[in-house]
CSV table of C-alpha atoms in Angstrom, one decimal:
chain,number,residue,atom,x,y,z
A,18,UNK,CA,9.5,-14.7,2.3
A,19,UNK,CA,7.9,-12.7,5.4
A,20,UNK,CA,10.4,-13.8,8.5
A,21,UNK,CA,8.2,-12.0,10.8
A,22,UNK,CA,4.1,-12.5,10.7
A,23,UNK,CA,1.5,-10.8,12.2
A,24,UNK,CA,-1.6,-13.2,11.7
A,25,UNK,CA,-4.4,-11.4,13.1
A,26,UNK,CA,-4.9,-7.9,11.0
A,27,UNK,CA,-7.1,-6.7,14.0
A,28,UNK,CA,-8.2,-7.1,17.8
A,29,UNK,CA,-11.0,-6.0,19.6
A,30,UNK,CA,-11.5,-6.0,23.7
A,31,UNK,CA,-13.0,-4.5,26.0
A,32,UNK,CA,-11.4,-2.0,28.2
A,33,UNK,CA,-10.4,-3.2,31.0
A,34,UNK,CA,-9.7,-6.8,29.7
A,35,UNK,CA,-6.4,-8.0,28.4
A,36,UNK,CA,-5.1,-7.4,25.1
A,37,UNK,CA,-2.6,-10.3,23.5
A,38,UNK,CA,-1.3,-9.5,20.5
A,39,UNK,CA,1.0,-12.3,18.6
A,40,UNK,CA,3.9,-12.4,16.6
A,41,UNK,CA,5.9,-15.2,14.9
A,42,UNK,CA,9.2,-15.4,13.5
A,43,UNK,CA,11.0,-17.8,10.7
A,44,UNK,CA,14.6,-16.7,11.4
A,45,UNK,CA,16.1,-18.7,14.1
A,46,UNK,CA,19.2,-16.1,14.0
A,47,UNK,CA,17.1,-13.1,15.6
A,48,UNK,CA,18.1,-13.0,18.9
A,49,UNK,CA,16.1,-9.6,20.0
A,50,UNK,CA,12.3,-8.3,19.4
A,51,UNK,CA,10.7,-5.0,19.6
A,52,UNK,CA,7.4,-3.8,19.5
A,53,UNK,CA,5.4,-0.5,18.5
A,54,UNK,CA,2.5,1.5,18.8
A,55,UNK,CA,1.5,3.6,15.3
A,56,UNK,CA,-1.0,6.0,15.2
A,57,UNK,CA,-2.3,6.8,11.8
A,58,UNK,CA,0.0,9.5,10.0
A,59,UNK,CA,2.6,9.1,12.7
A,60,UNK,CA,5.8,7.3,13.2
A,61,UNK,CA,5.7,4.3,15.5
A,62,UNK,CA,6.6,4.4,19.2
A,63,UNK,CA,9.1,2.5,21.1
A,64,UNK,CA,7.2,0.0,23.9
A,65,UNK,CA,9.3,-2.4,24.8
A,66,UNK,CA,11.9,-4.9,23.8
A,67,UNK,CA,12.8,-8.6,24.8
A,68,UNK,CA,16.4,-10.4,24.4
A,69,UNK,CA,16.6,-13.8,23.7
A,70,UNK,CA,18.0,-14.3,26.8
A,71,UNK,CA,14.9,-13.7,28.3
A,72,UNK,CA,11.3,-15.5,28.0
A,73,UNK,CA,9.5,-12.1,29.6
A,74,UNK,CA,10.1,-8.4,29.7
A,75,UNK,CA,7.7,-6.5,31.4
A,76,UNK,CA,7.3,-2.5,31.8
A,77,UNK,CA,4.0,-1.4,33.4
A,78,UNK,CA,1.0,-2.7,31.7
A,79,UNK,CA,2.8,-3.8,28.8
A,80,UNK,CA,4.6,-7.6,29.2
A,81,UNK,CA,6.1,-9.4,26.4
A,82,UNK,CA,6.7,-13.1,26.5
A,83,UNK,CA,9.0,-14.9,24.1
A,84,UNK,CA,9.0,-18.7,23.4
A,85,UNK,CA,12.3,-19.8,21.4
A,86,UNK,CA,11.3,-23.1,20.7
A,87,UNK,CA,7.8,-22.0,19.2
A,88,UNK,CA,10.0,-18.8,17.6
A,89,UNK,CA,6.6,-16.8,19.0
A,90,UNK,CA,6.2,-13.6,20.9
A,91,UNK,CA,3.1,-11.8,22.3
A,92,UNK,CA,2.3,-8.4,24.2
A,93,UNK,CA,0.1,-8.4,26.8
A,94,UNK,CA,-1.5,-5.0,27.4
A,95,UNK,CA,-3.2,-5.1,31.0
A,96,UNK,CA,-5.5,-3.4,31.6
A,97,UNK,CA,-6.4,-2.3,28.1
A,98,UNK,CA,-7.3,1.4,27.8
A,99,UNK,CA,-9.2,3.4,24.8
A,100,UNK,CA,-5.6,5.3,24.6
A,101,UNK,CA,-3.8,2.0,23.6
A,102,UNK,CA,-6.7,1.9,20.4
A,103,UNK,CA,-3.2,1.7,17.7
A,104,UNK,CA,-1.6,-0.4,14.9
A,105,UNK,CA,0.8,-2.9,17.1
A,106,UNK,CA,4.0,-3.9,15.3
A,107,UNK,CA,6.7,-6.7,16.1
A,108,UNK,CA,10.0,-6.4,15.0
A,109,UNK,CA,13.3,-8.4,15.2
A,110,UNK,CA,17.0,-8.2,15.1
A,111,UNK,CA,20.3,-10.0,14.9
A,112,UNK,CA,22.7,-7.9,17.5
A,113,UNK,CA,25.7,-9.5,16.0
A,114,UNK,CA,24.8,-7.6,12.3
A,115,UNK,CA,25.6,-4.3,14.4
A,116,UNK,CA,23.2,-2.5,12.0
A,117,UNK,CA,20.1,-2.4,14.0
A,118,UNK,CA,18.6,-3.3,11.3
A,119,UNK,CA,14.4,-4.1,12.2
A,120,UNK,CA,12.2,-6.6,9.8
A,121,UNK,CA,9.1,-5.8,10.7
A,122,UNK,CA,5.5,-7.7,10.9
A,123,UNK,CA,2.4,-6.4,8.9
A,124,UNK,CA,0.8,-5.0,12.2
A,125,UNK,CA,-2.1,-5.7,14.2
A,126,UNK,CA,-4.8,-3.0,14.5
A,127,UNK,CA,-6.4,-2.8,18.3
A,128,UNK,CA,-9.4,-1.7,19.3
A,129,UNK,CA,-10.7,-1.3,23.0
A,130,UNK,CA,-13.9,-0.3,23.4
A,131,UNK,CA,-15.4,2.3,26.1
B,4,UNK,CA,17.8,14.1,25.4
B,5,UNK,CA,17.6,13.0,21.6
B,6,UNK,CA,15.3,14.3,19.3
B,7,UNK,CA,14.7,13.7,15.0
B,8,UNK,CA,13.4,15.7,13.2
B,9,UNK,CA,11.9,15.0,9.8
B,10,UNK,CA,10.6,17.4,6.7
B,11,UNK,CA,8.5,18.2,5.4
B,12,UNK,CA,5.5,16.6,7.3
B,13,UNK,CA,3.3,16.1,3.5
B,14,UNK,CA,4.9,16.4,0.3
B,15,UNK,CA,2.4,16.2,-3.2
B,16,UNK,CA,4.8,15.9,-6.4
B,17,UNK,CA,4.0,15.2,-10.2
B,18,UNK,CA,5.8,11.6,-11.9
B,19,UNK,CA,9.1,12.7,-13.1
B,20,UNK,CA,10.1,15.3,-10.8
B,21,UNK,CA,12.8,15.0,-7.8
B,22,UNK,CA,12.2,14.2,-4.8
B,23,UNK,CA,14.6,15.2,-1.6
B,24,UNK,CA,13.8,14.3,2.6
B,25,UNK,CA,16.0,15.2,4.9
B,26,UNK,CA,16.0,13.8,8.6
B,27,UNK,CA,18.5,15.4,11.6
B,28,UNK,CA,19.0,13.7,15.0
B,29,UNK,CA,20.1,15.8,17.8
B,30,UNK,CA,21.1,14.8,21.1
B,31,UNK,CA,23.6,12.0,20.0
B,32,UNK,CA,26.7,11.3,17.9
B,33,UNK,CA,27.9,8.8,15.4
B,34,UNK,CA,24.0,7.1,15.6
B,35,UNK,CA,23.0,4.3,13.2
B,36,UNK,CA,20.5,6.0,10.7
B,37,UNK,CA,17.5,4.4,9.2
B,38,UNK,CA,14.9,4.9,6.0
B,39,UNK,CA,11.4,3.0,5.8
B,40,UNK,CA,8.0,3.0,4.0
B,41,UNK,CA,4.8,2.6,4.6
B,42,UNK,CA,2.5,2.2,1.7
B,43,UNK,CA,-1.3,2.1,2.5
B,44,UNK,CA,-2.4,-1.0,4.5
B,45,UNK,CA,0.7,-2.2,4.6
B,46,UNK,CA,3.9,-2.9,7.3
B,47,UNK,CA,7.2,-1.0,7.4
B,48,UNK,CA,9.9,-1.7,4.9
B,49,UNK,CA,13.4,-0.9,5.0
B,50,UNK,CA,14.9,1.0,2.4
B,51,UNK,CA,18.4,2.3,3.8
B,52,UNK,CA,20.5,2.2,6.7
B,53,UNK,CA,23.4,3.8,7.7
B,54,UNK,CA,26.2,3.1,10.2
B,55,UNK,CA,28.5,6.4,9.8
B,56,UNK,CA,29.4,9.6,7.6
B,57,UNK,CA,29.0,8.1,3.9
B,58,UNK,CA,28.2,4.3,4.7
B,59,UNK,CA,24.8,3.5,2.9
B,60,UNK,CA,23.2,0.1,2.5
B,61,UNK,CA,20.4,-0.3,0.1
B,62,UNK,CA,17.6,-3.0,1.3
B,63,UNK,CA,15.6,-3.0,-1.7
B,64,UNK,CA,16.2,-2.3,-5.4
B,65,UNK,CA,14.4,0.9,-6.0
B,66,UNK,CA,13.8,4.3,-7.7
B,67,UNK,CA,15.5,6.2,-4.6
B,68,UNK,CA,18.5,7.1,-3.1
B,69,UNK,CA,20.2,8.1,0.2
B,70,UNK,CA,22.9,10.3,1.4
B,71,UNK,CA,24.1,10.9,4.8
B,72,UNK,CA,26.3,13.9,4.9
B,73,UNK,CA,27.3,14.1,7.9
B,74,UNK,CA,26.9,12.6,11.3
B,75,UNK,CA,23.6,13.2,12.6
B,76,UNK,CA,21.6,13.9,8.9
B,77,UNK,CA,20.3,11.5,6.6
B,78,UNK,CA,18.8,12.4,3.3
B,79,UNK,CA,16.2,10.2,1.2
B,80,UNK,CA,16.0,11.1,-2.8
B,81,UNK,CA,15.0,10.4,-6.2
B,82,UNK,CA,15.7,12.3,-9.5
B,83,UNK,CA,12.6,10.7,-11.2
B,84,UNK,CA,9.7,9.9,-9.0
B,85,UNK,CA,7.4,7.3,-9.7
B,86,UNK,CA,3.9,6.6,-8.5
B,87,UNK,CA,4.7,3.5,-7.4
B,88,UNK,CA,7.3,6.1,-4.8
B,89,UNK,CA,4.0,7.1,-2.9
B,90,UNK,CA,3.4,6.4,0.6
B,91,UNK,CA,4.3,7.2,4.2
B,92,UNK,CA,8.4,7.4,4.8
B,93,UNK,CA,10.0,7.4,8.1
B,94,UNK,CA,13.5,8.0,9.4
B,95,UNK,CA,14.8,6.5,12.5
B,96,UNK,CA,17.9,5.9,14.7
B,97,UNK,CA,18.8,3.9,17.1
B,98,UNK,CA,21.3,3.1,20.4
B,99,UNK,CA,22.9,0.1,21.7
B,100,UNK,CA,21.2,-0.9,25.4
B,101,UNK,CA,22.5,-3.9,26.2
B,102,UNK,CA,22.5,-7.0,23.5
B,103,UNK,CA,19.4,-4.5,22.0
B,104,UNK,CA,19.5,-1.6,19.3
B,105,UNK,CA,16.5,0.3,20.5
B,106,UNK,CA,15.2,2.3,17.4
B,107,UNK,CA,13.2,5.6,17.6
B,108,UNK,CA,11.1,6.8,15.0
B,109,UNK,CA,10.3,10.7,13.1
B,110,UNK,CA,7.1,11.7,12.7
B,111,UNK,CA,7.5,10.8,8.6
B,112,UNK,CA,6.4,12.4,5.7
B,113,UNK,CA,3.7,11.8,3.4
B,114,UNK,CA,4.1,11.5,-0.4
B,115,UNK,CA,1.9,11.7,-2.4
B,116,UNK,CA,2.9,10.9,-6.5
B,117,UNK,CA,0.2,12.9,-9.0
């Protein structure tokens, strides 16, 4: 049972344009979401993070929106740049656990063109 | 500022022999530790996590093992390795920041089962 899904295995756009990448969740007890930025052969990077307090978290080009209801989340990377070219990954957490503990999604690959 | 280190960066090992990965954080104390793998084409699965000196939790039934020795060191093992053990393995820790654990990622190692 995959509690965090990652339906689109790749993305292209333009750079320049937007990128949206999406992410849905089963587990109505995860109450905060991460994402990351993998290049191949290294470990992911920290972007940014969303509580469920919140429906948007935004840091610089990167915004993440969270609807409860739908239990979806996307990042929206404006304006895209060849540099954010990656594997995207969503993760999610239960705070109360106090493990940290991440269940990731299967990643989406992005690719902005020149 | 916190740093983890991971080693060694690729590892190539016959079936049947051991396997030991060690991972240090510096810059922090009394962090909660993390293993993961990444097998080809595939997302990031936990394997352990650790909330102190000698607390493991296993996510998965597996050929491994892990060990954390003492505060900021966390060690990944097997005394038989499998092929199946192949893939790309990544240590992490996080920090509380607000109602979030933010998690940080190594750079991983590469194992390759011959």
């Amino acid at each position: 049972d995959q509690q965090v899904k990652q339906n689109s295995p790749s993305l292209s756009v333009q750079e320049g344009r937007i990128s949206i990448l999406n992410c849905d969740y089963t587990n109505s007890m995860f109450d905060y979401f991460l994402w990351y930025k993998k290049y191949p052969a290294e470990g992911p990077t920290f972007l940014i993070s969303i509580s469920s307090i919140k429906d948007k978290n935004e840091d610089g080009r990167f915004t993440v929106f969270l609807n409860k209801s739908a239990k979806h989340l996307s990042l929206h990377i404006v304006p895209s740049q060849p540099g954010d070219s990656a594997v995207y990954f969503c993760a999610a957490s239960v705070w109360s656990s106090n493990t940290g503990k991440l269940i990731f999604g299967q990643g989406t690959t992005l690719q902005v063109k020149p | 500022s916190q740093t983890i280190h991971q080693w060694p960066a690729t590892l190539v090992q016959p079936v049947g022999s051991p396997l030991s990965l060690e991972c240090t954080v510096e810059g922090t104390s009394n962090p909660n530790l993390y293993w993961y793998r990444q097998a080809a084409g595939r997302g990031l699965q936990l394997l352990f996590y650790s909330v102190g000196i000698g607390q493991i939790s296993s996510e998965v039934p597996q050929n491994l093992s892990a060990s954390r020795p003492q505060d900021r060191q966390f060690i990944l093992s097997s005394k038989k390795l499998l092929l199946s053990d192949s893939g790309f393995y990544l240590c992490a820790w996080s920090v509380a920041k607000g109602f979030i654990y933010e998690q940080y990622f190594g750079p991983g190692t590469r194992l390759t089962v011959t």
